[in-house]
C-alpha atoms as an extended CHARMM CRD file, in Angstrom:
* protein
*
       184  EXT
         1         1  MET       CA             12.4240000000       -6.1430000000       23.4260000000  PROA      1               0.0000000000
         2         2  LEU       CA             10.1520000000       -9.1270000000       22.8260000000  PROA      2               0.0000000000
         3         3  ASN       CA              6.7610000000       -7.9610000000       24.0400000000  PROA      3               0.0000000000
         4         4  ILE       CA              3.2240000000       -7.9280000000       22.6430000000  PROA      4               0.0000000000
         5         5  PRO       CA              3.4200000000       -4.4680000000       20.9820000000  PROA      5               0.0000000000
         6         6  ASN       CA              6.7340000000       -5.3090000000       19.2850000000  PROA      6               0.0000000000
         7         7  ILE       CA              5.3840000000       -8.6790000000       18.1380000000  PROA      7               0.0000000000
         8         8  LEU       CA              2.4010000000       -6.8760000000       16.5920000000  PROA      8               0.0000000000
         9         9  THR       CA              4.7500000000       -4.4490000000       14.8340000000  PROA      9               0.0000000000
        10        10  GLY       CA              6.8070000000       -7.3900000000       13.5390000000  PROA      10              0.0000000000
        11        11  PHE       CA              3.5940000000       -9.0420000000       12.3680000000  PROA      11              0.0000000000
        12        12  ARG       CA              2.7270000000       -5.8470000000       10.4760000000  PROA      12              0.0000000000
        13        13  ILE       CA              6.0770000000       -6.0260000000        8.6670000000  PROA      13              0.0000000000
        14        14  PHE       CA              5.4190000000       -9.7080000000        7.8950000000  PROA      14              0.0000000000
        15        15  LEU       CA              2.0600000000       -8.7100000000        6.3700000000  PROA      15              0.0000000000
        16        16  ILE       CA              3.6860000000       -6.4280000000        3.7660000000  PROA      16              0.0000000000
        17        17  PRO       CA              4.8040000000       -9.1770000000        1.3320000000  PROA      17              0.0000000000
        18        18  VAL       CA              1.5270000000      -11.0460000000        1.9690000000  PROA      18              0.0000000000
        19        19  PHE       CA             -0.3180000000       -7.8590000000        1.0510000000  PROA      19              0.0000000000
        20        20  VAL       CA              1.6840000000       -7.4470000000       -2.1740000000  PROA      20              0.0000000000
        21        21  VAL       CA              1.1760000000      -11.0630000000       -3.2580000000  PROA      21              0.0000000000
        22        22  LEU       CA             -2.5670000000      -10.8890000000       -2.5930000000  PROA      22              0.0000000000
        23        23  PHE       CA             -2.8810000000       -7.6140000000       -4.5120000000  PROA      23              0.0000000000
        24        24  TYR       CA             -1.2870000000       -9.1130000000       -7.6270000000  PROA      24              0.0000000000
        25        25  LEU       CA             -3.0510000000      -12.4830000000       -7.5890000000  PROA      25              0.0000000000
        26        26  PRO       CA             -5.0050000000      -12.9080000000      -10.8290000000  PROA      26              0.0000000000
        27        27  THR       CA             -8.3080000000      -13.5360000000       -9.0680000000  PROA      27              0.0000000000
        28        28  GLU       CA            -11.4670000000      -11.5560000000       -8.6930000000  PROA      28              0.0000000000
        29        29  TRP       CA            -11.1090000000      -11.4510000000       -4.8910000000  PROA      29              0.0000000000
        30        30  SER       CA             -7.4770000000      -10.3070000000       -4.7520000000  PROA      30              0.0000000000
        31        31  GLY       CA             -8.3540000000       -6.6280000000       -4.1990000000  PROA      31              0.0000000000
        32        32  ALA       CA            -10.6540000000       -7.4640000000       -1.2940000000  PROA      32              0.0000000000
        33        33  ALA       CA             -8.0810000000       -9.8090000000        0.2490000000  PROA      33              0.0000000000
        34        34  ALA       CA             -5.2930000000       -7.2340000000       -0.1030000000  PROA      34              0.0000000000
        35        35  ALA       CA             -7.5660000000       -4.5380000000        1.3610000000  PROA      35              0.0000000000
        36        36  PHE       CA             -8.3200000000       -6.8220000000        4.3060000000  PROA      36              0.0000000000
        37        37  VAL       CA             -4.5960000000       -7.3260000000        4.9760000000  PROA      37              0.0000000000
        38        38  PHE       CA             -4.0490000000       -3.5590000000        4.6820000000  PROA      38              0.0000000000
        39        39  TRP       CA             -6.9070000000       -3.0150000000        7.1700000000  PROA      39              0.0000000000
        40        40  LEU       CA             -5.4600000000       -5.6860000000        9.4980000000  PROA      40              0.0000000000
        41        41  ALA       CA             -2.0780000000       -3.9310000000        9.4040000000  PROA      41              0.0000000000
        42        42  GLY       CA             -3.8040000000       -0.6630000000       10.3180000000  PROA      42              0.0000000000
        43        43  ILE       CA             -5.6180000000       -2.3080000000       13.2310000000  PROA      43              0.0000000000
        44        44  THR       CA             -2.3880000000       -3.8520000000       14.5490000000  PROA      44              0.0000000000
        45        45  ASP       CA             -0.7880000000       -0.3970000000       14.3160000000  PROA      45              0.0000000000
        46        46  LEU       CA             -3.4960000000        1.0660000000       16.5470000000  PROA      46              0.0000000000
        47        47  LEU       CA             -3.3820000000       -1.9430000000       18.8460000000  PROA      47              0.0000000000
        48        48  ASP       CA              0.3950000000       -2.0390000000       19.3310000000  PROA      48              0.0000000000
        49        49  GLY       CA              0.5020000000        1.6280000000       20.3470000000  PROA      49              0.0000000000
        50        50  TYR       CA             -2.4310000000        1.2090000000       22.7050000000  PROA      50              0.0000000000
        51        51  LEU       CA             -0.9570000000       -1.9300000000       24.3070000000  PROA      51              0.0000000000
        52        52  ALA       CA              2.5020000000       -0.3990000000       24.6190000000  PROA      52              0.0000000000
        53        53  ARG       CA              1.0350000000        2.4420000000       26.6690000000  PROA      53              0.0000000000
        54        54  ARG       CA             -1.5540000000        0.3800000000       28.5370000000  PROA      54              0.0000000000
        55        55  LEU       CA              0.8520000000       -2.4390000000       29.4950000000  PROA      55              0.0000000000
        56        56  ASN       CA              3.7500000000       -0.0440000000       30.0170000000  PROA      56              0.0000000000
        57        57  GLN       CA              5.7160000000       -1.9670000000       27.3800000000  PROA      57              0.0000000000
        58        58  GLN       CA              7.1330000000        0.9650000000       25.4340000000  PROA      58              0.0000000000
        59        59  THR       CA             10.6400000000        0.2300000000       24.2000000000  PROA      59              0.0000000000
        60        60  THR       CA             13.2480000000        2.1250000000       22.2210000000  PROA      60              0.0000000000
        61        61  PHE       CA             13.1640000000       -0.6780000000       19.6410000000  PROA      61              0.0000000000
        62        62  GLY       CA              9.3890000000       -0.3820000000       19.3240000000  PROA      62              0.0000000000
        63        63  ALA       CA              9.5720000000        3.4110000000       19.0390000000  PROA      63              0.0000000000
        64        64  PHE       CA             12.0080000000        2.9200000000       16.1460000000  PROA      64              0.0000000000
        65        65  LEU       CA             10.2830000000        0.0010000000       14.4020000000  PROA      65              0.0000000000
        66        66  ASP       CA              6.6560000000        1.1650000000       14.5760000000  PROA      66              0.0000000000
        67        67  PRO       CA              6.9970000000        4.2110000000       12.2800000000  PROA      67              0.0000000000
        68        68  VAL       CA              9.3050000000        2.2270000000        9.9750000000  PROA      68              0.0000000000
        69        69  ALA       CA              6.6190000000       -0.4460000000        9.5440000000  PROA      69              0.0000000000
        70        70  ASP       CA              4.0160000000        2.2480000000        8.8630000000  PROA      70              0.0000000000
        71        71  LYS       CA              6.1320000000        4.0590000000        6.3040000000  PROA      71              0.0000000000
        72        72  ILE       CA              7.0630000000        0.8570000000        4.4600000000  PROA      72              0.0000000000
        73        73  MET       CA              3.4020000000       -0.2150000000        4.2330000000  PROA      73              0.0000000000
        74        74  VAL       CA              2.3190000000        3.2120000000        2.9720000000  PROA      74              0.0000000000
        75        75  ALA       CA              5.1920000000        3.5120000000        0.4600000000  PROA      75              0.0000000000
        76        76  VAL       CA              4.5820000000       -0.0100000000       -0.8800000000  PROA      76              0.0000000000
        77        77  SER       CA              0.8530000000        0.7150000000       -1.1560000000  PROA      77              0.0000000000
        78        78  LEU       CA              1.4550000000        3.9700000000       -2.9980000000  PROA      78              0.0000000000
        79        79  VAL       CA              3.8680000000        2.3180000000       -5.4370000000  PROA      79              0.0000000000
        80        80  MET       CA              1.3280000000       -0.4380000000       -6.1250000000  PROA      80              0.0000000000
        81        81  ILE       CA             -1.4590000000        2.1090000000       -6.6450000000  PROA      81              0.0000000000
        82        82  VAL       CA              0.7380000000        4.0560000000       -9.0900000000  PROA      82              0.0000000000
        83        83  ALA       CA              1.4870000000        0.8300000000      -10.9730000000  PROA      83              0.0000000000
        84        84  HSD       CA             -2.2190000000       -0.0430000000      -11.0750000000  PROA      84              0.0000000000
        85        85  TYR       CA             -3.3540000000        3.4440000000      -12.1220000000  PROA      85              0.0000000000
        86        86  PRO       CA             -0.4960000000        4.6480000000      -14.3740000000  PROA      86              0.0000000000
        87        87  SER       CA             -1.4070000000        8.3060000000      -14.5360000000  PROA      87              0.0000000000
        88        88  ILE       CA              0.3300000000       11.5230000000      -13.6120000000  PROA      88              0.0000000000
        89        89  TRP       CA             -2.7780000000       12.3340000000      -11.5190000000  PROA      89              0.0000000000
        90        90  ILE       CA             -1.9590000000        9.4220000000       -9.2280000000  PROA      90              0.0000000000
        91        91  THR       CA              1.8360000000        9.5780000000       -9.5130000000  PROA      91              0.0000000000
        92        92  ILE       CA              2.1220000000       13.1870000000       -8.3070000000  PROA      92              0.0000000000
        93        93  PRO       CA              0.1590000000       12.6480000000       -5.0570000000  PROA      93              0.0000000000
        94        94  ALA       CA              2.1490000000        9.4510000000       -4.3940000000  PROA      94              0.0000000000
        95        95  MET       CA              5.4140000000       11.2950000000       -5.0540000000  PROA      95              0.0000000000
        96        96  VAL       CA              4.3860000000       14.1180000000       -2.7060000000  PROA      96              0.0000000000
        97        97  MET       CA              3.4300000000       11.6660000000        0.0560000000  PROA      97              0.0000000000
        98        98  ILE       CA              6.5750000000        9.5440000000       -0.1910000000  PROA      98              0.0000000000
        99        99  GLY       CA              8.7650000000       12.6590000000       -0.4880000000  PROA      99              0.0000000000
       100       100  ARG       CA              7.1440000000       14.1920000000        2.5920000000  PROA      100             0.0000000000
       101       101  GLU       CA              7.7680000000       11.0160000000        4.5980000000  PROA      101             0.0000000000
       102       102  ILE       CA             11.4610000000       11.1070000000        3.6980000000  PROA      102             0.0000000000
       103       103  ILE       CA             11.7700000000       14.8250000000        4.4830000000  PROA      103             0.0000000000
       104       104  ILE       CA              9.9650000000       14.6290000000        7.8360000000  PROA      104             0.0000000000
       105       105  SER       CA             11.8110000000       11.4520000000        8.8810000000  PROA      105             0.0000000000
       106       106  ALA       CA             15.1300000000       13.1670000000        8.1580000000  PROA      106             0.0000000000
       107       107  LEU       CA             13.9480000000       16.3090000000        9.9550000000  PROA      107             0.0000000000
       108       108  ARG       CA             12.9320000000       14.3330000000       13.0410000000  PROA      108             0.0000000000
       109       109  GLU       CA             16.2360000000       12.4700000000       13.0670000000  PROA      109             0.0000000000
       110       110  TRP       CA             18.1990000000       15.7260000000       12.8130000000  PROA      110             0.0000000000
       111       111  MET       CA             16.0590000000       17.4460000000       15.4650000000  PROA      111             0.0000000000
       112       112  ALA       CA             16.6440000000       14.4710000000       17.7890000000  PROA      112             0.0000000000
       113       113  GLU       CA             20.4020000000       14.8110000000       17.2380000000  PROA      113             0.0000000000
       114       114  ILE       CA             20.3050000000       18.4210000000       18.4070000000  PROA      114             0.0000000000
       115       115  GLY       CA             17.9860000000       17.6030000000       21.3230000000  PROA      115             0.0000000000
       116       116  LYS       CA             14.8670000000       19.2350000000       19.8960000000  PROA      116             0.0000000000
       117       117  ARG       CA             12.8320000000       16.1970000000       18.8170000000  PROA      117             0.0000000000
       118       118  ALA       CA              9.8040000000       17.4210000000       20.7910000000  PROA      118             0.0000000000
       119       119  ASN       CA              9.5530000000       20.4300000000       18.4540000000  PROA      119             0.0000000000
       120       120  VAL       CA              8.4650000000       18.1000000000       15.6360000000  PROA      120             0.0000000000
       121       121  ALA       CA              6.3310000000       15.6180000000       17.5640000000  PROA      121             0.0000000000
       122       122  VAL       CA              3.3470000000       14.1880000000       15.7330000000  PROA      122             0.0000000000
       123       123  SER       CA              0.6400000000       16.8330000000       15.3190000000  PROA      123             0.0000000000
       124       124  TRP       CA             -3.1130000000       16.4910000000       14.9060000000  PROA      124             0.0000000000
       125       125  VAL       CA             -2.7000000000       17.4560000000       11.2290000000  PROA      125             0.0000000000
       126       126  GLY       CA             -0.2570000000       14.5820000000       10.7760000000  PROA      126             0.0000000000
       127       127  LYS       CA             -2.6360000000       12.1500000000       12.4670000000  PROA      127             0.0000000000
       128       128  PHE       CA             -5.5870000000       13.3420000000       10.3820000000  PROA      128             0.0000000000
       129       129  LYS       CA             -3.4490000000       13.1010000000        7.2170000000  PROA      129             0.0000000000
       130       130  THR       CA             -2.6160000000        9.5100000000        8.0790000000  PROA      130             0.0000000000
       131       131  MET       CA             -6.2720000000        8.6230000000        8.6500000000  PROA      131             0.0000000000
       132       132  VAL       CA             -7.3930000000       10.1000000000        5.3010000000  PROA      132             0.0000000000
       133       133  GLN       CA             -4.3870000000        8.5940000000        3.5140000000  PROA      133             0.0000000000
       134       134  MET       CA             -5.1560000000        5.1230000000        4.8710000000  PROA      134             0.0000000000
       135       135  LEU       CA             -8.8130000000        5.4300000000        3.8860000000  PROA      135             0.0000000000
       136       136  SER       CA             -7.8870000000        6.4570000000        0.3440000000  PROA      136             0.0000000000
       137       137  LEU       CA             -5.3950000000        3.6130000000        0.0040000000  PROA      137             0.0000000000
       138       138  PHE       CA             -7.8680000000        1.0880000000        1.4040000000  PROA      138             0.0000000000
       139       139  LEU       CA            -10.5000000000        2.1410000000       -1.1580000000  PROA      139             0.0000000000
       140       140  LEU       CA             -8.0270000000        2.1250000000       -4.0620000000  PROA      140             0.0000000000
       141       141  ILE       CA             -6.6330000000       -1.2630000000       -3.0550000000  PROA      141             0.0000000000
       142       142  TRP       CA            -10.0510000000       -2.8770000000       -2.7540000000  PROA      142             0.0000000000
       143       143  GLN       CA            -11.3310000000       -1.5740000000       -6.1230000000  PROA      143             0.0000000000
       144       144  TYR       CA            -14.7930000000       -2.9410000000       -5.3470000000  PROA      144             0.0000000000
       145       145  SER       CA            -16.6950000000       -0.4740000000       -7.4900000000  PROA      145             0.0000000000
       146       146  PRO       CA            -16.0720000000        2.6170000000       -9.6280000000  PROA      146             0.0000000000
       147       147  ILE       CA            -17.7690000000        4.7890000000       -6.9650000000  PROA      147             0.0000000000
       148       148  MET       CA            -15.4360000000        3.3930000000       -4.3060000000  PROA      148             0.0000000000
       149       149  GLU       CA            -12.4620000000        4.1330000000       -6.5530000000  PROA      149             0.0000000000
       150       150  TRP       CA            -13.6220000000        7.7120000000       -7.1440000000  PROA      150             0.0000000000
       151       151  PHE       CA            -13.9660000000        8.2150000000       -3.3990000000  PROA      151             0.0000000000
       152       152  GLY       CA            -10.4610000000        6.7470000000       -3.0920000000  PROA      152             0.0000000000
       153       153  PHE       CA             -9.1510000000        9.2820000000       -5.6240000000  PROA      153             0.0000000000
       154       154  GLY       CA            -10.9090000000       12.1100000000       -3.8000000000  PROA      154             0.0000000000
       155       155  PHE       CA             -9.4910000000       11.0820000000       -0.4400000000  PROA      155             0.0000000000
       156       156  LEU       CA             -6.0600000000       10.6860000000       -2.0790000000  PROA      156             0.0000000000
       157       157  TYR       CA             -6.1630000000       14.3630000000       -3.0660000000  PROA      157             0.0000000000
       158       158  ILE       CA             -7.4180000000       15.4230000000        0.3560000000  PROA      158             0.0000000000
       159       159  ALA       CA             -4.5720000000       13.3960000000        1.8800000000  PROA      159             0.0000000000
       160       160  THR       CA             -2.1160000000       15.1310000000       -0.4730000000  PROA      160             0.0000000000
       161       161  ILE       CA             -3.2880000000       18.5500000000        0.6990000000  PROA      161             0.0000000000
       162       162  LEU       CA             -3.0130000000       17.4020000000        4.3310000000  PROA      162             0.0000000000
       163       163  THR       CA              0.4310000000       15.9690000000        3.5380000000  PROA      163             0.0000000000
       164       164  LEU       CA              1.6650000000       19.3600000000        2.3500000000  PROA      164             0.0000000000
       165       165  TRP       CA             -0.0300000000       21.1350000000        5.2620000000  PROA      165             0.0000000000
       166       166  SER       CA              1.4910000000       18.8080000000        7.8580000000  PROA      166             0.0000000000
       167       167  MET       CA              4.9200000000       19.1590000000        6.2500000000  PROA      167             0.0000000000
       168       168  TYR       CA              4.5580000000       22.9360000000        6.4910000000  PROA      168             0.0000000000
       169       169  VAL       CA              3.5860000000       22.6240000000       10.1930000000  PROA      169             0.0000000000
       170       170  TYR       CA              6.6490000000       20.4860000000       10.9610000000  PROA      170             0.0000000000
       171       171  LEU       CA              9.0570000000       22.6520000000        8.9570000000  PROA      171             0.0000000000
       172       172  LYS       CA              7.6760000000       25.8050000000       10.5690000000  PROA      172             0.0000000000
       173       173  ALA       CA              8.1930000000       24.2810000000       14.0260000000  PROA      173             0.0000000000
       174       174  ALA       CA             11.7580000000       23.3100000000       13.1160000000  PROA      174             0.0000000000
       175       175  TRP       CA             12.6010000000       26.5280000000       11.2650000000  PROA      175             0.0000000000
       176       176  PRO       CA             14.2820000000       28.3160000000       14.2070000000  PROA      176             0.0000000000
       177       177  ALA       CA             16.6550000000       25.3460000000       14.6230000000  PROA      177             0.0000000000
       178       178  LEU       CA             17.1870000000       25.0320000000       10.8630000000  PROA      178             0.0000000000
       179       179  ASN       CA             17.9290000000       28.7440000000       10.6190000000  PROA      179             0.0000000000
       180       180  GLU       CA             20.4480000000       28.8590000000       13.5090000000  PROA      180             0.0000000000
       181       181  GLY       CA             23.9200000000       29.8330000000       12.4530000000  PROA      181             0.0000000000
       182       182  SER       CA             22.8090000000       31.2170000000        9.0890000000  PROA      182             0.0000000000
       183       183  LYS       CA             22.5360000000       34.7680000000       10.4230000000  PROA      183             0.0000000000
       184       184  GLU       CA             25.6650000000       36.7580000000        9.8410000000  PROA      184             0.0000000000
């Protein structure tokens, strides 16, 4: 259980409160520092998956903890962005993204229980959604310039569309299993 990929995942979880504290520091560099920590968490996410496969150190614990760390970081980031930009135009995309994560996590858990987890494996749409979502959050956390923020808002809306699309893809793949037993 204690291997390099799992240590990196644990480090990512450790970074979450550091990220929050840096974001709320009353300094002019707090946004840049928080964005750096967010970026570092993203890099460790890529690195832990790569090392787990490369070093053949994939574990059940790591498979559980890695997506949990990702979802916590994204949810915390979205909540902080909503608090920083108190507008329905930011709250709705954040609500959609957090709601989708809960729905798809529950769907994957249920599909695993019935032995059909592979039906809802991560898709390219889900991976692309994550990439755009992380870019938007990075830009909105940094707040370096108004142009950067506007790009962040734009990518947030693109990520919201991809969020809904990926949820549709996963629900469509799971629909036959969800619909079993409802035919009379």
